[in-house]
Each structure stands twice: as C-alpha cells, then as structure tokens.
Short mmCIF file of C-alpha atoms in Angstrom, two decimals:
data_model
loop_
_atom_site.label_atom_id
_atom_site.label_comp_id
_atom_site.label_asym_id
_atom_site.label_seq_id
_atom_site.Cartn_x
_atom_site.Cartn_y
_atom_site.Cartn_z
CA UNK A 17 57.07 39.64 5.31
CA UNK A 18 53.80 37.19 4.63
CA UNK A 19 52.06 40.56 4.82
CA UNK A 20 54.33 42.21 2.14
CA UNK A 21 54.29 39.17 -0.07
CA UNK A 22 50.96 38.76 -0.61
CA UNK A 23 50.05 42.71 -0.80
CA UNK A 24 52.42 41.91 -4.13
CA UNK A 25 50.44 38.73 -5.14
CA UNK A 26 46.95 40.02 -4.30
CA UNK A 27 47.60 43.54 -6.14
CA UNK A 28 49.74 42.11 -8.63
CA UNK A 29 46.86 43.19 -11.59
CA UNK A 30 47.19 47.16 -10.12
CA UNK A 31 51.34 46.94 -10.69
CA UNK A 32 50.65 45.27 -13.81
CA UNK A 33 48.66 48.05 -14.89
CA UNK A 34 51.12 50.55 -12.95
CA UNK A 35 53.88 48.88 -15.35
CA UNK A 36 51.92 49.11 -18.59
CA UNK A 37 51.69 52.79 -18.63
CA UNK A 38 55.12 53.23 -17.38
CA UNK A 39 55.91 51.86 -20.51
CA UNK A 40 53.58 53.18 -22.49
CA UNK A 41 54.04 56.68 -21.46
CA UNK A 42 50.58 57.61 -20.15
CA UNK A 43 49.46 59.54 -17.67
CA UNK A 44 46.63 61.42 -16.18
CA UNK A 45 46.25 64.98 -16.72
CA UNK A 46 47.56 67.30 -14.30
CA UNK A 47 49.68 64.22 -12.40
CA UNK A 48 52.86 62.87 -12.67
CA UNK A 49 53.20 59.77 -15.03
CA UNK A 50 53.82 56.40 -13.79
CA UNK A 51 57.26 56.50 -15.88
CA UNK A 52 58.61 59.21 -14.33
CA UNK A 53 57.29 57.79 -10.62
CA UNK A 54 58.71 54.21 -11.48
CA UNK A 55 62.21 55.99 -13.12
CA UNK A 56 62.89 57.11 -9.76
CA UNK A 57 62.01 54.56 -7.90
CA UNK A 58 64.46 53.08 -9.66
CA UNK A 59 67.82 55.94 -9.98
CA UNK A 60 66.87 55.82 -6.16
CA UNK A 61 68.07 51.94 -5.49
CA UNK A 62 70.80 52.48 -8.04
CA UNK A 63 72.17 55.15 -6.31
CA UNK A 64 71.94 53.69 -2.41
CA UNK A 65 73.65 50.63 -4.10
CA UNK A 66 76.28 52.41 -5.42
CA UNK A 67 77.39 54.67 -2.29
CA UNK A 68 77.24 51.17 -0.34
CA UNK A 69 79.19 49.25 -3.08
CA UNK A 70 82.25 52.41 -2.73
CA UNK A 71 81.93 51.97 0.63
CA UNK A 72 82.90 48.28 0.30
CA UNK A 73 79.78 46.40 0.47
CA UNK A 74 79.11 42.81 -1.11
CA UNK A 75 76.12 44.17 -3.96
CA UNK A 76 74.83 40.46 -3.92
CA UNK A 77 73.80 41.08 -0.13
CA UNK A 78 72.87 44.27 -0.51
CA UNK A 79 70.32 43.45 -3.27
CA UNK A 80 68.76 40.43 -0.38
CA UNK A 81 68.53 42.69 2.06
CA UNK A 82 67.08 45.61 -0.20
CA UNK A 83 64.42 42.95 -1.19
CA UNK A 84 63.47 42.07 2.28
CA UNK A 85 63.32 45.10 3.64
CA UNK A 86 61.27 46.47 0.75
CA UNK A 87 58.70 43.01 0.99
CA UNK A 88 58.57 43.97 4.99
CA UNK A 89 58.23 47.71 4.65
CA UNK A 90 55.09 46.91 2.03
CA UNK A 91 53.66 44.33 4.65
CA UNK A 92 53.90 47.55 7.00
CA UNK A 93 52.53 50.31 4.78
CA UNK A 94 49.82 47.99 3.99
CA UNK A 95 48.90 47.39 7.35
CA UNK A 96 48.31 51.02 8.15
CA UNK A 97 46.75 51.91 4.69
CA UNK A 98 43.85 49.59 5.79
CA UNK A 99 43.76 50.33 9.79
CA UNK A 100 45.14 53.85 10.17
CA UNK A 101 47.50 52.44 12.75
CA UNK A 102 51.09 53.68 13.16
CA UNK A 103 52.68 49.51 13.45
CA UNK A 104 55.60 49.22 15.77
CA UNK A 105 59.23 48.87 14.09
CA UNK A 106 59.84 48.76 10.61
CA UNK A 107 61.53 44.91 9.76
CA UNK A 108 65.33 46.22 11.22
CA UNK A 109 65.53 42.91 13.44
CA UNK A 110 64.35 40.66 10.26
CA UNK A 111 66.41 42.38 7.53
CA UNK A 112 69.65 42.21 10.00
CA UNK A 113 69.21 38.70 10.70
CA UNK A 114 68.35 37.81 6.75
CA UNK A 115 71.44 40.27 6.26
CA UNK A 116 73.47 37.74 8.44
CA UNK A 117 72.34 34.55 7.39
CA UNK A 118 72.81 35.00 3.50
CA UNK A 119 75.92 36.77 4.31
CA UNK A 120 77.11 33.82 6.17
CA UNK A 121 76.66 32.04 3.06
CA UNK A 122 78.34 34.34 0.70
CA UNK A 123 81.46 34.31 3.52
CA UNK A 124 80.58 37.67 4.32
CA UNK A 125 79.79 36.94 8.01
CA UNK A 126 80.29 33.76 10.00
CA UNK A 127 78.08 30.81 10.73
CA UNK A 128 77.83 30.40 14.31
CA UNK A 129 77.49 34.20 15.05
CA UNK A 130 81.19 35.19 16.02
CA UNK A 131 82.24 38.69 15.21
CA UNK A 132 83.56 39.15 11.62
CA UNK A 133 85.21 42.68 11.60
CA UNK A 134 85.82 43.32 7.93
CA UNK A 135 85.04 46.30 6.06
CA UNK A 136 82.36 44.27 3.53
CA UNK A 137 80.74 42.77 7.18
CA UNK A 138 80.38 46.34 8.49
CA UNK A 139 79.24 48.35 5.13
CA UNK A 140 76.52 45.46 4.58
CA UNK A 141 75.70 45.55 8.40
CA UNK A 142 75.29 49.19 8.22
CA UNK A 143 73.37 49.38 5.09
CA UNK A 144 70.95 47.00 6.78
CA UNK A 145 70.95 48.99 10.40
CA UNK A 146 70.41 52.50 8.54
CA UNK A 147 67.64 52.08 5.83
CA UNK A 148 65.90 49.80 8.07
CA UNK A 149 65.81 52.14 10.67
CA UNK A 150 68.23 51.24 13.36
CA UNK A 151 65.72 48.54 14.72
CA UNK A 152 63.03 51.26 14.93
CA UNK A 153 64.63 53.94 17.43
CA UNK A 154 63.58 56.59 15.31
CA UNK A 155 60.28 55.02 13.85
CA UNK A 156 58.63 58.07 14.72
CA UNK A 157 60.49 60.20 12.00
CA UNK A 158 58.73 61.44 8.89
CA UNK A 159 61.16 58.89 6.72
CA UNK A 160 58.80 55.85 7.17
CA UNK A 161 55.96 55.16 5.21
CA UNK A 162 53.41 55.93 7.91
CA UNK A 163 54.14 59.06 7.47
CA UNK A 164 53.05 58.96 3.86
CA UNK A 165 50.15 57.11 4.20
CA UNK A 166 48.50 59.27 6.77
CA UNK A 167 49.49 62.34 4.13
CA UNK A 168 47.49 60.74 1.36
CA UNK A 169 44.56 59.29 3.29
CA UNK A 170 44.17 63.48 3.66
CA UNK A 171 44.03 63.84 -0.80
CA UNK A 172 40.19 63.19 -0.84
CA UNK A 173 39.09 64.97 2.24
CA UNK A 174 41.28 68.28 1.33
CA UNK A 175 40.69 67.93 -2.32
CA UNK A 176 43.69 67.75 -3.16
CA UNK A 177 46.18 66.31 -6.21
CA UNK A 178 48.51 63.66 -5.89
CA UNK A 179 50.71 65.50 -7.36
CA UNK A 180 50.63 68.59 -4.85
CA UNK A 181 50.89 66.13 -1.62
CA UNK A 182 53.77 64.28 -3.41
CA UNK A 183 55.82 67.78 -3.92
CA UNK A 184 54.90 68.66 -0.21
CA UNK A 185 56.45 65.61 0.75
CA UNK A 186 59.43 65.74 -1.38
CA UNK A 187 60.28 69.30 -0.12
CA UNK A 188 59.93 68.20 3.68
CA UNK A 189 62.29 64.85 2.72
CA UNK A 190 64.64 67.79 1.10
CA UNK A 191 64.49 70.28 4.27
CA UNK A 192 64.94 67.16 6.37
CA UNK A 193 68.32 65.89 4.61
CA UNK A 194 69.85 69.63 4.40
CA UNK A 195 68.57 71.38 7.75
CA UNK A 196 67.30 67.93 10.86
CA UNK A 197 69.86 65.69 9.87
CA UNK A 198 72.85 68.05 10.05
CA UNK A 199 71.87 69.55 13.23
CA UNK A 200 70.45 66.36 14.84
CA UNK A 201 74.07 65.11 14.43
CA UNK A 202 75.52 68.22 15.55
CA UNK A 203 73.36 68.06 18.60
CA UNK A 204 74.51 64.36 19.29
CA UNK A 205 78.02 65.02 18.87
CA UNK A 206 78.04 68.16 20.56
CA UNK A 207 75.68 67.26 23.73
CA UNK A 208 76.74 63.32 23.87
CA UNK A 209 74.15 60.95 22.97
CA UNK A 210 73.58 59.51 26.17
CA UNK A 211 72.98 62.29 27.63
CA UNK A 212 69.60 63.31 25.11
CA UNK A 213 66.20 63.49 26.77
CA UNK A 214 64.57 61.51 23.84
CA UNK A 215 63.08 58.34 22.44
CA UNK A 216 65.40 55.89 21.70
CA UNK A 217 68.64 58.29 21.32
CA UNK A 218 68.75 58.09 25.12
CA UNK A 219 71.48 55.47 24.92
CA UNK A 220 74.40 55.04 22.21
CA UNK A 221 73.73 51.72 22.57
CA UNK A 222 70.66 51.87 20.95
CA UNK A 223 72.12 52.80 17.94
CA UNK A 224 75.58 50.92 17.79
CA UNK A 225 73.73 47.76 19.17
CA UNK A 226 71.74 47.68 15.28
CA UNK A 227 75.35 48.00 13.52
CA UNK A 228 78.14 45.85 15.43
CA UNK A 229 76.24 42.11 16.22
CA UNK A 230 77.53 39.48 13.75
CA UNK A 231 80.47 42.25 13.45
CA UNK A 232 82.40 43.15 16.22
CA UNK A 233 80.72 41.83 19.02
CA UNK A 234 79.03 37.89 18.62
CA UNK A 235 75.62 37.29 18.61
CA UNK A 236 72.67 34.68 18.61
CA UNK A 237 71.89 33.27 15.32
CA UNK A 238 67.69 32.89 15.14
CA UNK A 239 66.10 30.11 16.25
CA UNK A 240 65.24 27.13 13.98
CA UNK A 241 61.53 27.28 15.03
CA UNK A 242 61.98 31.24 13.29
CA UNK A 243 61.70 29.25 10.17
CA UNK A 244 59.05 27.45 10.85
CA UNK A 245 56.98 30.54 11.95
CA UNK A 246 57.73 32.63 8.84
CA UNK A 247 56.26 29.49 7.12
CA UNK A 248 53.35 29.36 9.27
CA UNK A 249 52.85 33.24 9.02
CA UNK A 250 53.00 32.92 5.17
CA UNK A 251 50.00 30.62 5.21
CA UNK A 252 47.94 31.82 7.65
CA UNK A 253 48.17 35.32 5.77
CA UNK A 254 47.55 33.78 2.31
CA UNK A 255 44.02 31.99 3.76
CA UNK A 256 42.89 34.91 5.14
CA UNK A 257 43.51 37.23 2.28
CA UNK A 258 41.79 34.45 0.06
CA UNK A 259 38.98 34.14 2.87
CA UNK A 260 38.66 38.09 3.07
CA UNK A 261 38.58 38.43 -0.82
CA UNK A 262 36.18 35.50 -1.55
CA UNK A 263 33.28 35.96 1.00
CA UNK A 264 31.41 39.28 1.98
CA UNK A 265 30.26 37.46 5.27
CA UNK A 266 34.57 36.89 6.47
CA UNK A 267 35.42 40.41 8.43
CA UNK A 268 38.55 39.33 9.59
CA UNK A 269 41.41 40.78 7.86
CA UNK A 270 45.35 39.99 8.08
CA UNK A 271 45.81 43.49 7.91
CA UNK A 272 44.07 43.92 12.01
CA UNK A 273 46.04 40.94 13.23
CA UNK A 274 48.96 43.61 14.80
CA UNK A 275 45.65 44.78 16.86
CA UNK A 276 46.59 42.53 19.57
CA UNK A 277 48.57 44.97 21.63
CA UNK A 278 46.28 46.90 23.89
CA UNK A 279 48.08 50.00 23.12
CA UNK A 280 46.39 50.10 19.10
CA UNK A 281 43.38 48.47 20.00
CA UNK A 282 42.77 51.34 22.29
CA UNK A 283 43.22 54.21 19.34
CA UNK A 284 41.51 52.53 17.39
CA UNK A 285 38.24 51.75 19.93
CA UNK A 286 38.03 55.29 20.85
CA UNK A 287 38.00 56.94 16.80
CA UNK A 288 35.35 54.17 16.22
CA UNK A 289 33.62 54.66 19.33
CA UNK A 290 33.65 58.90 18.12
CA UNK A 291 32.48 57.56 14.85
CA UNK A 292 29.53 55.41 15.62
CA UNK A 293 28.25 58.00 18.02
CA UNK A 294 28.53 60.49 15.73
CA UNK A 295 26.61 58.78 13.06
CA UNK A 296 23.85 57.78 15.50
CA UNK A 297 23.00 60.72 16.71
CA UNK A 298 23.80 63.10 13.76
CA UNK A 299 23.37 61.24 11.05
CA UNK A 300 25.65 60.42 7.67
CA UNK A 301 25.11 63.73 6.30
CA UNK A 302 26.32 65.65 9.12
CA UNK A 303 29.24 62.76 9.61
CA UNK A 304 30.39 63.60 5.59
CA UNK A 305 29.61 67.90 6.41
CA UNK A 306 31.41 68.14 9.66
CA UNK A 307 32.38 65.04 11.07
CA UNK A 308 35.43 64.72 8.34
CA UNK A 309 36.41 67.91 8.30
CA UNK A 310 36.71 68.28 11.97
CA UNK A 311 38.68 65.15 12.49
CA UNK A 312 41.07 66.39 9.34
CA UNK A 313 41.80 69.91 10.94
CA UNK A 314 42.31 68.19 14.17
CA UNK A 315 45.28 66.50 12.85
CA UNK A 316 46.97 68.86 10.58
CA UNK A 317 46.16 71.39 13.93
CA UNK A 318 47.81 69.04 16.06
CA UNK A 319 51.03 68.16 13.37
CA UNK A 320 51.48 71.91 13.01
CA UNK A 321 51.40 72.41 17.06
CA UNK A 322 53.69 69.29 17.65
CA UNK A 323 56.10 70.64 15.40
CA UNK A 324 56.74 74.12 16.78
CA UNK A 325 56.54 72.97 19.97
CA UNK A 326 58.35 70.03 20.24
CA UNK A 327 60.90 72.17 17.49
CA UNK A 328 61.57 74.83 20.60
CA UNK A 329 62.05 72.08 23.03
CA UNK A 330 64.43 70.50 21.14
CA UNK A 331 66.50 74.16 20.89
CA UNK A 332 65.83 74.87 24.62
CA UNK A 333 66.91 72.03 25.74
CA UNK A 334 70.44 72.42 24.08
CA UNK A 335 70.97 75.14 26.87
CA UNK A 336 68.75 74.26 29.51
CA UNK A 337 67.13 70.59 30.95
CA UNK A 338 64.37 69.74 28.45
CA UNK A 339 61.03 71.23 29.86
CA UNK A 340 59.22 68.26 27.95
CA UNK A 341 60.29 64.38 28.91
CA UNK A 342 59.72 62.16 25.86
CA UNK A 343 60.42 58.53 26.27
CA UNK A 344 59.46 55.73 27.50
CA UNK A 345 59.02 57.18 31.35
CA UNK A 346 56.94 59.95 30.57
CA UNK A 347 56.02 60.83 26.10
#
C-alpha cells in the first residue's frame, strides 16, 4: 500500500499530464488517446460496481475496497516495472481485512470477527476474494498486472506500438473470459477440485477459505501492531523514494525491498550475472545486437512452449493422471 501511495504522489505530474489530454482530446498519432484509455478505465469500475450492487453489495464498501486494492495492485505493478520480478500475492489478505474492518463499521460485518451470514456480508466478501485474486492462488494467471508489464517491457525491443500490444492483450483477456474460464470451471466441477493436480486449486479450501472468514465461519481480526506497521511502512517508503529521487550517490530503492526472499534474489543474480558477463567480454554493442534479442526470443520461445504444453497437460490429464506435477511438491 506505502508502495502504491507514493507511486501516485511521486508520478502525480505524469497523471496530471495523462488527465490533461484526456480532456483535451489529444493524442499521438497512430495510438489510442488518453480519453478513450481513461473512459474505460472508468465504464470498467462502473460496471463491476454495478453487477456487485444487484448482487446485494453495500457500494460504500465496495468503493474502500476498490480503492485499496487498486493503491496495492499499483504498489505491485510498480515493483515489477522497476525489478522485472513477478512479487508474490496481489493485496487479497489486505483488501479482505480493510474489507472487514470498514464493513464492521458500516454494520456490514461484526466487530470482534464472528460470522455475519448476510447476503450484503457475502457479495462484499466475494467482491473482495475475486478481484483480488482469491489471496493469490491463481497469481500466476495472465489477469494480473505482471503479466502486462512483462508484455510492454517487450514494445521497445520488438518495435512495436502500444497500441498493437494493448489489442494483443485485450484479445487474450477476451479468449480467456469466453474459452479458460468456462472450461476451467467445467473441469472443477466435473473432476472435483480437490482432486486437481495444480497450484493452489489442489484444495477447495483454498478458494472458499478467501470468501467465508468474517462470514460464515469467525475469524481473527488483525493485530493492533498491523497499524502501526502500515504506518511505519508508509514512512520508510516515502524517505527512500525522496532519498532515491534527490541524490545520484543513494542506490537503494523501495521498489528492491521484496528482494529479501532468496527465491527473487536468485532470478535476479543469475540475469545480472548473464548480463555483466556478457558486457565484459562482448562488449555494449554486441549486448544491444544480440544480447537483447536473444534474451527477448528466449521468452516469447519459452511463453509459446509453456502454453502448448502445459495446454495438453491440462486436456490429458482430464482422462489420464497428469504426466506433469505442478505445485508446491514438484512445479
């Protein structure tokens, strides 16, 4: 969230500009205009808030936790626009618990944490679990904004227009609504969830235990020293911004402070240890010529492999046992 926040306050003169030729109607040539962009940002939260609103939500909660998931989700997309790095779970566990405490407040859901089974408590607890990603099970899916990062980081190096990687994108977010999510439910239903050899759909639980605390099951209210952390977090990310933006000599960035897990620190070590070598010995020319492109073919060779491959496992193993284990025992 401190992340998120101060992406906002430290870029705030790039949405003000954003903004300003929204409304003036400008745009460069050959790309979509900034009205058109913002427009649907905008039909897009109108509509979510409507479908939750029929379904019985509170819109006042739904508009808190739409804010802090969006502040979180920024924090996030910042985070790997600077480091490259996929980041763990996408703010589920925060939004719920935000979710729950201003609910409590609005008498949506109850102060101590008992259950509170209404249909307002579960439409605004499911809102929550589902566009935050059900406390990151499926992270890995193209929905998050990883995903969209990592396809834009490739518009200089394949010469390519914003515009053409943002119609890409929009048909895959199309093909995935009409054609994966249909038969990913299909194959739930059909096979039993528990019984799926993948990440994080290996248990029901998983999923049901993002919807039904503070619902129909009671749960732990967060701690008060939570507080006192977010207030913490929101100053030690504000100095080092300031620090990072003020002084040439200060490498440190707020952005690399999710490097403490081994697990990114090692990606990351090896593509700079590539790098360095590669510049060392074969100079920047050669790095620019045919470091870049080999290291972009690479990955759009290895998303195109993934796919059909891990595409016909997941139809083989509808009929027979999976012939690939992916989870937390063996990815």
């Amino acid at each position: 969230l401190a992340l998120g926040i101060w992406t906002i306050v430290m870029g705030y003169n790039t949405y003000k500009e954003s903004i300003s030729k929204a409304l003036s109607k400008t745009s460069e040539t050959g790309e979509y205009s900034d009205s058109l962009l913002w427009g649907g940002f905008a039909v897009t939260i109108l509509v979510w808030l409507a479908i939750w609103v029929i379904f019985g939500a509170n819109v006042i909660l739904l508009l808190i936790s739409l804010i802090v998931w969006l502040v979180y989700t920024l924090g996030i997309t910042a985070v790997h626009g600077y480091s490259g790095t996929w980041v763990s779970v996408y703010g589920a566990g925060t939004t719920r618990m935000v979710t729950w405490a201003s609910g409590s407040y609005l008498g949506v859901y109850h102060i101590d944490g008992t259950a509170a089974n209404t249909k307002t408590a579960w439409a605004n607890m499911a809102a929550t679990a589902i566009t935050a990603d059900m406390g990151g099970v499926i992270q890995q899916n193209t929905h998050q904004t990883w995903a969209y990062t990592s396809t834009y980081a490739l518009v200089d190096s394949t010469k390519c227009r914003d515009k053409d990687i943002f119609n890409a994108q929009l048909l895959g977010i199309l093909l995935t609504a009409l054609i994966a999510m249909p038969f990913g439910l299909w194959v739930a239903f059909g096979t039993g969830v528990g019984k799926l050899k993948a990440w994080g759909l290996g248990s029901g639980a998983n999923i049901t235990g993002w919807q039904i605390p503070f619902v129909v099951s009671n749960s732990t209210p967060p701690a008060g020293y939570n507080l006192y952390q977010a207030i913490l977090a929101f100053i030690l990310v504000g100095v080092l911004m300031f620090l990072r933006a003020k002084f040439a000599w200060f490498f440190f960035s707020p952005y690399a402070m999710f490097f403490y897990s081994g697990m990114w620190l090692l990606n990351a070590g090896i593509a700079l240890v590539i790098k360095l070598i590669f510049l060392k010995v074969l100079g920047v020319k050669s790095y620019e010529e045919m470091g870049v492109p080999l290291a972009v073919g690479f990955l759009i060779g290895l998303t195109l492999f993934a796919t059909i491959v891990m595409g016909l496992n997941a139809i083989i193993s509808l009929f027979v046992a999976s012939p690939i284990s992916v989870g937390p025992t063996g990815a």
